[in-house]
PDB file of N, CA and C in Angstrom:
ATOM      1  N   MET A   1       0.848  -1.170   0.000  1.00 54.00           N
ATOM      2  CA  MET A   1       0.000   0.000   0.000  1.00 54.00           C
ATOM      3  C   MET A   1       0.896   1.236   0.000  1.00 54.00           C
ATOM      4  N   ASN A   2       0.724   2.092  -0.999  1.00 57.00           N
ATOM      5  CA  ASN A   2       1.543   3.293  -1.052  1.00 57.00           C
ATOM      6  C   ASN A   2       0.827   4.441  -0.337  1.00 57.00           C
ATOM      7  N   SER A   3       1.459   5.597  -0.320  1.00 56.00           N
ATOM      8  CA  SER A   3       0.896   6.726   0.442  1.00 56.00           C
ATOM      9  C   SER A   3      -0.400   7.249  -0.182  1.00 56.00           C
ATOM     10  N   ASP A   4      -0.543   7.170  -1.525  1.00 57.00           N
ATOM     11  CA  ASP A   4      -1.778   7.610  -2.172  1.00 57.00           C
ATOM     12  C   ASP A   4      -2.959   6.734  -1.766  1.00 57.00           C
ATOM     13  N   ASP A   5      -2.729   5.437  -1.693  1.00 58.00           N
ATOM     14  CA  ASP A   5      -3.785   4.531  -1.273  1.00 58.00           C
ATOM     15  C   ASP A   5      -4.221   4.834   0.157  1.00 58.00           C
ATOM     16  N   PHE A   6      -3.241   5.141   1.003  1.00 53.00           N
ATOM     17  CA  PHE A   6      -3.554   5.452   2.394  1.00 53.00           C
ATOM     18  C   PHE A   6      -4.399   6.727   2.479  1.00 53.00           C
ATOM     19  N   SER A   7      -4.035   7.759   1.691  1.00 54.00           N
ATOM     20  CA  SER A   7      -4.787   9.014   1.740  1.00 54.00           C
ATOM     21  C   SER A   7      -6.221   8.800   1.276  1.00 54.00           C
ATOM     22  N   ASN A   8      -6.410   8.060   0.198  1.00 58.00           N
ATOM     23  CA  ASN A   8      -7.769   7.816  -0.290  1.00 58.00           C
ATOM     24  C   ASN A   8      -8.590   7.041   0.727  1.00 58.00           C
ATOM     25  N   THR A   9      -7.982   6.032   1.344  1.00 60.00           N
ATOM     26  CA  THR A   9      -8.682   5.231   2.335  1.00 60.00           C
ATOM     27  C   THR A   9      -9.028   6.075   3.545  1.00 60.00           C
ATOM     28  N   ALA A  10      -8.109   6.913   3.985  1.00 54.00           N
ATOM     29  CA  ALA A  10      -8.355   7.775   5.141  1.00 54.00           C
ATOM     30  C   ALA A  10      -9.472   8.761   4.835  1.00 54.00           C
ATOM     31  N   ALA A  11      -9.440   9.314   3.631  1.00 53.00           N
ATOM     32  CA  ALA A  11     -10.488  10.276   3.257  1.00 53.00           C
ATOM     33  C   ALA A  11     -11.839   9.594   3.213  1.00 53.00           C
ATOM     34  N   GLN A  12     -11.894   8.382   2.683  1.00 55.00           N
ATOM     35  CA  GLN A  12     -13.167   7.664   2.612  1.00 55.00           C
ATOM     36  C   GLN A  12     -13.666   7.301   4.004  1.00 55.00           C
ATOM     37  N   THR A  13     -12.767   7.047   4.934  1.00 55.00           N
ATOM     38  CA  THR A  13     -13.158   6.688   6.294  1.00 55.00           C
ATOM     39  C   THR A  13     -13.622   7.920   7.065  1.00 55.00           C
ATOM     40  N   ILE A  14     -12.947   9.020   6.880  1.00 53.00           N
ATOM     41  CA  ILE A  14     -13.255  10.230   7.641  1.00 53.00           C
ATOM     42  C   ILE A  14     -14.459  10.977   7.049  1.00 53.00           C
ATOM     43  N   TRP A  15     -14.660  10.938   5.717  1.00 53.00           N
ATOM     44  CA  TRP A  15     -15.696  11.734   5.069  1.00 53.00           C
ATOM     45  C   TRP A  15     -17.092  11.567   5.668  1.00 53.00           C
ATOM     46  N   PRO A  16     -17.556  10.351   5.921  1.00 53.00           N
ATOM     47  CA  PRO A  16     -18.901  10.251   6.513  1.00 53.00           C
ATOM     48  C   PRO A  16     -18.983  10.885   7.903  1.00 53.00           C
ATOM     49  N   LEU A  17     -17.865  10.966   8.607  1.00 53.00           N
ATOM     50  CA  LEU A  17     -17.885  11.578   9.930  1.00 53.00           C
ATOM     51  C   LEU A  17     -17.915  13.094   9.848  1.00 53.00           C
ATOM     52  N   VAL A  18     -17.302  13.643   8.809  1.00 52.00           N
ATOM     53  CA  VAL A  18     -17.221  15.089   8.655  1.00 52.00           C
ATOM     54  C   VAL A  18     -18.507  15.638   8.031  1.00 52.00           C
ATOM     55  N   LYS A  19     -18.991  14.971   6.999  1.00 51.00           N
ATOM     56  CA  LYS A  19     -20.173  15.444   6.275  1.00 51.00           C
ATOM     57  C   LYS A  19     -21.436  15.001   7.005  1.00 51.00           C
ATOM     58  N   PRO A  20     -22.261  15.942   7.446  1.00 52.00           N
ATOM     59  CA  PRO A  20     -23.515  15.538   8.062  1.00 52.00           C
ATOM     60  C   PRO A  20     -24.405  14.851   7.021  1.00 52.00           C
ATOM     61  N   HIS A  21     -25.027  13.800   7.422  1.00 53.00           N
ATOM     62  CA  HIS A  21     -25.894  13.060   6.502  1.00 53.00           C
ATOM     63  C   HIS A  21     -27.050  13.931   6.055  1.00 53.00           C
ATOM     64  N   GLY A  22     -27.301  13.893   4.778  1.00 61.00           N
ATOM     65  CA  GLY A  22     -28.434  14.633   4.233  1.00 61.00           C
ATOM     66  C   GLY A  22     -28.184  16.109   4.027  1.00 61.00           C
ATOM     67  N   SER A  23     -26.934  16.571   4.156  1.00 66.00           N
ATOM     68  CA  SER A  23     -26.702  18.007   4.036  1.00 66.00           C
ATOM     69  C   SER A  23     -26.980  18.504   2.623  1.00 66.00           C
ATOM     70  N   GLU A  24     -26.657  17.716   1.612  1.00 67.00           N
ATOM     71  CA  GLU A  24     -26.945  18.137   0.247  1.00 67.00           C
ATOM     72  C   GLU A  24     -28.451  18.222   0.008  1.00 67.00           C
ATOM     73  N   GLU A  25     -29.174  17.251   0.515  1.00 68.00           N
ATOM     74  CA  GLU A  25     -30.623  17.277   0.358  1.00 68.00           C
ATOM     75  C   GLU A  25     -31.224  18.461   1.100  1.00 68.00           C
ATOM     76  N   ARG A  26     -30.723  18.723   2.304  1.00 69.00           N
ATOM     77  CA  ARG A  26     -31.231  19.847   3.093  1.00 69.00           C
ATOM     78  C   ARG A  26     -30.932  21.164   2.375  1.00 69.00           C
ATOM     79  N   ARG A  27     -29.734  21.304   1.840  1.00 70.00           N
ATOM     80  CA  ARG A  27     -29.355  22.513   1.120  1.00 70.00           C
ATOM     81  C   ARG A  27     -30.244  22.690  -0.116  1.00 70.00           C
ATOM     82  N   ALA A  28     -30.526  21.611  -0.813  1.00 68.00           N
ATOM     83  CA  ALA A  28     -31.397  21.684  -1.990  1.00 68.00           C
ATOM     84  C   ALA A  28     -32.804  22.131  -1.594  1.00 68.00           C
ATOM     85  N   ARG A  29     -33.327  21.595  -0.478  1.00 69.00           N
ATOM     86  CA  ARG A  29     -34.665  22.000  -0.012  1.00 69.00           C
ATOM     87  C   ARG A  29     -34.681  23.465   0.397  1.00 69.00           C
ATOM     88  N   GLU A  30     -33.618  23.913   1.096  1.00 70.00           N
ATOM     89  CA  GLU A  30     -33.556  25.315   1.522  1.00 70.00           C
ATOM     90  C   GLU A  30     -33.506  26.240   0.318  1.00 70.00           C
ATOM     91  N   THR A  31     -32.710  25.873  -0.683  1.00 69.00           N
ATOM     92  CA  THR A  31     -32.621  26.684  -1.894  1.00 69.00           C
ATOM     93  C   THR A  31     -33.951  26.698  -2.615  1.00 69.00           C
ATOM     94  N   GLN A  32     -34.593  25.559  -2.694  1.00 65.00           N
ATOM     95  CA  GLN A  32     -35.882  25.471  -3.376  1.00 65.00           C
ATOM     96  C   GLN A  32     -36.932  26.310  -2.654  1.00 65.00           C
ATOM     97  N   SER A  33     -36.937  26.267  -1.318  1.00 61.00           N
ATOM     98  CA  SER A  33     -37.941  27.035  -0.582  1.00 61.00           C
ATOM     99  C   SER A  33     -37.701  28.527  -0.725  1.00 61.00           C
ATOM    100  N   LYS A  34     -36.437  28.943  -0.903  1.00 63.00           N
ATOM    101  CA  LYS A  34     -36.151  30.367  -1.080  1.00 63.00           C
ATOM    102  C   LYS A  34     -36.528  30.838  -2.473  1.00 63.00           C
ATOM    103  N   THR A  35     -36.516  29.942  -3.444  1.00 61.00           N
ATOM    104  CA  THR A  35     -36.795  30.347  -4.809  1.00 61.00           C
ATOM    105  C   THR A  35     -38.249  30.146  -5.206  1.00 61.00           C
ATOM    106  N   LYS A  36     -39.080  29.595  -4.347  1.00 60.00           N
ATOM    107  CA  LYS A  36     -40.491  29.430  -4.681  1.00 60.00           C
ATOM    108  C   LYS A  36     -41.135  30.789  -4.825  1.00 60.00           C
ATOM    109  N   LYS A  37     -41.941  30.923  -5.844  1.00 62.00           N
ATOM    110  CA  LYS A  37     -42.621  32.182  -6.071  1.00 62.00           C
ATOM    111  C   LYS A  37     -43.988  32.134  -5.404  1.00 62.00           C
ATOM    112  N   PRO A  38     -44.407  33.249  -4.818  1.00 61.00           N
ATOM    113  CA  PRO A  38     -45.726  33.249  -4.189  1.00 61.00           C
ATOM    114  C   PRO A  38     -46.813  33.063  -5.236  1.00 61.00           C
ATOM    115  N   ARG A  39     -47.873  32.388  -4.829  1.00 62.00           N
ATOM    116  CA  ARG A  39     -48.989  32.155  -5.736  1.00 62.00           C
ATOM    117  C   ARG A  39     -49.728  33.454  -5.996  1.00 62.00           C
ATOM    118  N   LYS A  40     -50.099  33.648  -7.230  1.00 65.00           N
ATOM    119  CA  LYS A  40     -50.840  34.852  -7.575  1.00 65.00           C
ATOM    120  C   LYS A  40     -52.279  34.532  -7.930  1.00 65.00           C
ATOM    121  N   ASP A  41     -52.648  33.311  -7.691  1.00 67.00           N
ATOM    122  CA  ASP A  41     -54.021  32.929  -7.944  1.00 67.00           C
ATOM    123  C   ASP A  41     -54.522  32.153  -6.742  1.00 67.00           C
ATOM    124  N   GLY A  42     -55.706  31.732  -6.783  1.00 72.00           N
ATOM    125  CA  GLY A  42     -56.269  30.970  -5.679  1.00 72.00           C
ATOM    126  C   GLY A  42     -57.553  31.602  -5.219  1.00 72.00           C
ATOM    127  N   PRO A  43     -58.370  30.824  -4.576  1.00 71.00           N
ATOM    128  CA  PRO A  43     -59.697  31.319  -4.198  1.00 71.00           C
ATOM    129  C   PRO A  43     -59.668  32.463  -3.195  1.00 71.00           C
ATOM    130  N   MET A  44     -58.741  32.436  -2.238  1.00 73.00           N
ATOM    131  CA  MET A  44     -58.742  33.500  -1.233  1.00 73.00           C
ATOM    132  C   MET A  44     -58.225  34.808  -1.814  1.00 73.00           C
ATOM    133  N   LEU A  45     -57.209  34.739  -2.675  1.00 76.00           N
ATOM    134  CA  LEU A  45     -56.719  35.961  -3.289  1.00 76.00           C
ATOM    135  C   LEU A  45     -57.754  36.541  -4.232  1.00 76.00           C
ATOM    136  N   ASP A  46     -58.460  35.674  -4.962  1.00 84.00           N
ATOM    137  CA  ASP A  46     -59.522  36.127  -5.847  1.00 84.00           C
ATOM    138  C   ASP A  46     -60.646  36.773  -5.040  1.00 84.00           C
ATOM    139  N   LEU A  47     -60.991  36.174  -3.917  1.00 87.00           N
ATOM    140  CA  LEU A  47     -62.040  36.736  -3.067  1.00 87.00           C
ATOM    141  C   LEU A  47     -61.619  38.105  -2.543  1.00 87.00           C
ATOM    142  N   GLY A  48     -60.373  38.242  -2.135  1.00 87.00           N
ATOM    143  CA  GLY A  48     -59.886  39.535  -1.645  1.00 87.00           C
ATOM    144  C   GLY A  48     -59.963  40.604  -2.715  1.00 87.00           C
ATOM    145  N   LYS A  49     -59.578  40.256  -3.945  1.00 88.00           N
ATOM    146  CA  LYS A  49     -59.650  41.212  -5.041  1.00 88.00           C
ATOM    147  C   LYS A  49     -61.099  41.591  -5.327  1.00 88.00           C
ATOM    148  N   ARG A  50     -61.994  40.615  -5.304  1.00 88.00           N
ATOM    149  CA  ARG A  50     -63.405  40.910  -5.558  1.00 88.00           C
ATOM    150  C   ARG A  50     -63.971  41.831  -4.487  1.00 88.00           C
ATOM    151  N   ILE A  51     -63.589  41.620  -3.238  1.00 91.00           N
ATOM    152  CA  ILE A  51     -64.076  42.479  -2.148  1.00 91.00           C
ATOM    153  C   ILE A  51     -63.543  43.896  -2.313  1.00 91.00           C
ATOM    154  N   ARG A  52     -62.242  44.035  -2.652  1.00 91.00           N
ATOM    155  CA  ARG A  52     -61.672  45.369  -2.862  1.00 91.00           C
ATOM    156  C   ARG A  52     -62.360  46.078  -4.028  1.00 91.00           C
ATOM    157  N   ASP A  53     -62.610  45.345  -5.106  1.00 90.00           N
ATOM    158  CA  ASP A  53     -63.295  45.939  -6.259  1.00 90.00           C
ATOM    159  C   ASP A  53     -64.710  46.375  -5.894  1.00 90.00           C
ATOM    160  N   TRP A  54     -65.427  45.518  -5.170  1.00 90.00           N
ATOM    161  CA  TRP A  54     -66.795  45.854  -4.746  1.00 90.00           C
ATOM    162  C   TRP A  54     -66.789  47.106  -3.873  1.00 90.00           C
ATOM    163  N   ASN A  55     -65.854  47.170  -2.929  1.00 93.00           N
ATOM    164  CA  ASN A  55     -65.800  48.314  -2.023  1.00 93.00           C
ATOM    165  C   ASN A  55     -65.455  49.593  -2.784  1.00 93.00           C
ATOM    166  N   SER A  56     -64.578  49.498  -3.747  1.00 91.00           N
ATOM    167  CA  SER A  56     -64.232  50.662  -4.560  1.00 91.00           C
ATOM    168  C   SER A  56     -65.444  51.149  -5.352  1.00 91.00           C
ATOM    169  N   ARG A  57     -66.188  50.210  -5.953  1.00 90.00           N
ATOM    170  CA  ARG A  57     -67.409  50.586  -6.680  1.00 90.00           C
ATOM    171  C   ARG A  57     -68.419  51.225  -5.746  1.00 90.00           C
ATOM    172  N   ARG A  58     -68.574  50.651  -4.557  1.00 92.00           N
ATOM    173  CA  ARG A  58     -69.537  51.165  -3.580  1.00 92.00           C
ATOM    174  C   ARG A  58     -69.207  52.609  -3.203  1.00 92.00           C
ATOM    175  N   ARG A  59     -67.917  52.879  -2.955  1.00 94.00           N
ATOM    176  CA  ARG A  59     -67.517  54.240  -2.585  1.00 94.00           C
ATOM    177  C   ARG A  59     -67.687  55.212  -3.750  1.00 94.00           C
ATOM    178  N   THR A  60     -67.374  54.748  -4.962  1.00 91.00           N
ATOM    179  CA  THR A  60     -67.529  55.595  -6.146  1.00 91.00           C
ATOM    180  C   THR A  60     -68.996  55.958  -6.352  1.00 91.00           C
ATOM    181  N   VAL A  61     -69.879  54.969  -6.240  1.00 92.00           N
ATOM    182  CA  VAL A  61     -71.318  55.217  -6.410  1.00 92.00           C
ATOM    183  C   VAL A  61     -71.811  56.183  -5.333  1.00 92.00           C
ATOM    184  N   ALA A  62     -71.377  56.002  -4.097  1.00 94.00           N
ATOM    185  CA  ALA A  62     -71.802  56.898  -3.012  1.00 94.00           C
ATOM    186  C   ALA A  62     -71.358  58.332  -3.300  1.00 94.00           C
ATOM    187  N   GLU A  63     -70.135  58.497  -3.788  1.00 94.00           N
ATOM    188  CA  GLU A  63     -69.628  59.842  -4.090  1.00 94.00           C
ATOM    189  C   GLU A  63     -70.384  60.465  -5.267  1.00 94.00           C
ATOM    190  N   LEU A  64     -70.646  59.678  -6.289  1.00 92.00           N
ATOM    191  CA  LEU A  64     -71.384  60.212  -7.444  1.00 92.00           C
ATOM    192  C   LEU A  64     -72.824  60.560  -7.075  1.00 92.00           C
ATOM    193  N   ASN A  65     -73.422  59.782  -6.186  1.00 93.00           N
ATOM    194  CA  ASN A  65     -74.801  60.082  -5.766  1.00 93.00           C
ATOM    195  C   ASN A  65     -74.887  61.375  -4.977  1.00 93.00           C
ATOM    196  N   ARG A  66     -73.805  61.843  -4.425  1.00 94.00           N
ATOM    197  CA  ARG A  66     -73.812  63.113  -3.684  1.00 94.00           C
ATOM    198  C   ARG A  66     -73.836  64.319  -4.622  1.00 94.00           C
ATOM    199  N   LEU A  67     -73.475  64.095  -5.902  1.00 93.00           N
ATOM    200  CA  LEU A  67     -73.443  65.204  -6.853  1.00 93.00           C
ATOM    201  C   LEU A  67     -74.838  65.528  -7.354  1.00 93.00           C
ATOM    202  N   SER A  68     -75.032  66.788  -7.672  1.00 93.00           N
ATOM    203  CA  SER A  68     -76.329  67.211  -8.227  1.00 93.00           C
ATOM    204  C   SER A  68     -76.389  66.836  -9.713  1.00 93.00           C
ATOM    205  N   ALA A  69     -77.583  66.937 -10.296  1.00 92.00           N
ATOM    206  CA  ALA A  69     -77.766  66.623 -11.713  1.00 92.00           C
ATOM    207  C   ALA A  69     -76.907  67.545 -12.580  1.00 92.00           C
ATOM    208  N   HIS A  70     -76.813  68.814 -12.163  1.00 94.00           N
ATOM    209  CA  HIS A  70     -76.004  69.782 -12.913  1.00 94.00           C
ATOM    210  C   HIS A  70     -74.515  69.400 -12.859  1.00 94.00           C
ATOM    211  N   GLU A  71     -74.032  69.011 -11.688  1.00 94.00           N
ATOM    212  CA  GLU A  71     -72.624  68.606 -11.556  1.00 94.00           C
ATOM    213  C   GLU A  71     -72.341  67.331 -12.358  1.00 94.00           C
ATOM    214  N   LEU A  72     -73.286  66.406 -12.355  1.00 92.00           N
ATOM    215  CA  LEU A  72     -73.124  65.189 -13.147  1.00 92.00           C
ATOM    216  C   LEU A  72     -73.091  65.510 -14.638  1.00 92.00           C
ATOM    217  N   GLU A  73     -73.935  66.447 -15.051  1.00 92.00           N
ATOM    218  CA  GLU A  73     -73.956  66.853 -16.452  1.00 92.00           C
ATOM    219  C   GLU A  73     -72.617  67.464 -16.864  1.00 92.00           C
ATOM    220  N   ASP A  74     -72.010  68.199 -15.951  1.00 94.00           N
ATOM    221  CA  ASP A  74     -70.699  68.813 -16.233  1.00 94.00           C
ATOM    222  C   ASP A  74     -69.623  67.754 -16.530  1.00 94.00           C
ATOM    223  N   ILE A  75     -69.717  66.604 -15.896  1.00 92.00           N
ATOM    224  CA  ILE A  75     -68.709  65.562 -16.140  1.00 92.00           C
ATOM    225  C   ILE A  75     -69.206  64.499 -17.121  1.00 92.00           C
ATOM    226  N   GLY A  76     -70.396  64.751 -17.719  1.00 92.00           N
ATOM    227  CA  GLY A  76     -70.896  63.872 -18.765  1.00 92.00           C
ATOM    228  C   GLY A  76     -71.584  62.617 -18.271  1.00 92.00           C
ATOM    229  N   LEU A  77     -72.164  62.651 -17.079  1.00 91.00           N
ATOM    230  CA  LEU A  77     -72.871  61.497 -16.524  1.00 91.00           C
ATOM    231  C   LEU A  77     -74.303  61.852 -16.180  1.00 91.00           C
ATOM    232  N   THR A  78     -75.119  60.808 -16.014  1.00 91.00           N
ATOM    233  CA  THR A  78     -76.486  60.974 -15.523  1.00 91.00           C
ATOM    234  C   THR A  78     -76.690  59.997 -14.369  1.00 91.00           C
ATOM    235  N   LYS A  79     -77.829  60.127 -13.710  1.00 91.00           N
ATOM    236  CA  LYS A  79     -78.151  59.186 -12.625  1.00 91.00           C
ATOM    237  C   LYS A  79     -78.271  57.760 -13.166  1.00 91.00           C
ATOM    238  N   PHE A  80     -78.711  57.639 -14.423  1.00 91.00           N
ATOM    239  CA  PHE A  80     -78.824  56.309 -15.030  1.00 91.00           C
ATOM    240  C   PHE A  80     -77.449  55.666 -15.227  1.00 91.00           C
ATOM    241  N   ASP A  81     -76.456  56.492 -15.549  1.00 90.00           N
ATOM    242  CA  ASP A  81     -75.087  55.976 -15.700  1.00 90.00           C
ATOM    243  C   ASP A  81     -74.565  55.427 -14.371  1.00 90.00           C
ATOM    244  N   ILE A  82     -74.915  56.104 -13.291  1.00 90.00           N
ATOM    245  CA  ILE A  82     -74.478  55.649 -11.961  1.00 90.00           C
ATOM    246  C   ILE A  82     -75.124  54.307 -11.637  1.00 90.00           C
ATOM    247  N   ALA A  83     -76.432  54.196 -11.935  1.00 88.00           N
ATOM    248  CA  ALA A  83     -77.133  52.934 -11.676  1.00 88.00           C
ATOM    249  C   ALA A  83     -76.547  51.801 -12.509  1.00 88.00           C
ATOM    250  N   ALA A  84     -76.217  52.084 -13.780  1.00 88.00           N
ATOM    251  CA  ALA A  84     -75.619  51.052 -14.641  1.00 88.00           C
ATOM    252  C   ALA A  84     -74.240  50.643 -14.116  1.00 88.00           C
ATOM    253  N   TYR A  85     -73.470  51.611 -13.662  1.00 86.00           N
ATOM    254  CA  TYR A  85     -72.152  51.314 -13.091  1.00 86.00           C
ATOM    255  C   TYR A  85     -72.278  50.429 -11.850  1.00 86.00           C
ATOM    256  N   ARG A  86     -73.262  50.743 -11.036  1.00 84.00           N
ATOM    257  CA  ARG A  86     -73.474  49.960  -9.825  1.00 84.00           C
ATOM    258  C   ARG A  86     -73.822  48.507 -10.167  1.00 84.00           C
ATOM    259  N   ARG A  87     -74.668  48.322 -11.182  1.00 84.00           N
ATOM    260  CA  ARG A  87     -75.074  46.950 -11.578  1.00 84.00           C
ATOM    261  C   ARG A  87     -73.949  46.202 -12.268  1.00 84.00           C
ATOM    262  N   ASN A  88     -73.273  46.851 -13.197  1.00 81.00           N
ATOM    263  CA  ASN A  88     -72.314  46.167 -14.052  1.00 81.00           C
ATOM    264  C   ASN A  88     -70.852  46.335 -13.654  1.00 81.00           C
ATOM    265  N   GLY A  89     -70.577  47.359 -12.868  1.00 70.00           N
ATOM    266  CA  GLY A  89     -69.197  47.612 -12.460  1.00 70.00           C
ATOM    267  C   GLY A  89     -68.331  48.140 -13.592  1.00 70.00           C
ATOM    268  N   ARG A  90     -68.953  48.740 -14.585  1.00 65.00           N
ATOM    269  CA  ARG A  90     -68.196  49.301 -15.723  1.00 65.00           C
ATOM    270  C   ARG A  90     -68.514  50.743 -15.908  1.00 65.00           C
TER     271      ARG A  90
END
């Protein structure tokens, strides 16, 4: 047995003691968890967006209803336009 054989054997014997088992797998999982992108869809996110949109429409309709017919005419709207916006959201 020459000195190279001894070094290889020693390295093979010591390596499992130095390297914690599963460290590569753990590192891969940690890297994967850091690179996961947040979901941009899903029922709860969709529900949140729908609620925000509804609330925005509700506030817009309330503000427009406070205007007089003359003020609405100045901006090119009528009470019927407000009612249509409330129903359709457009």
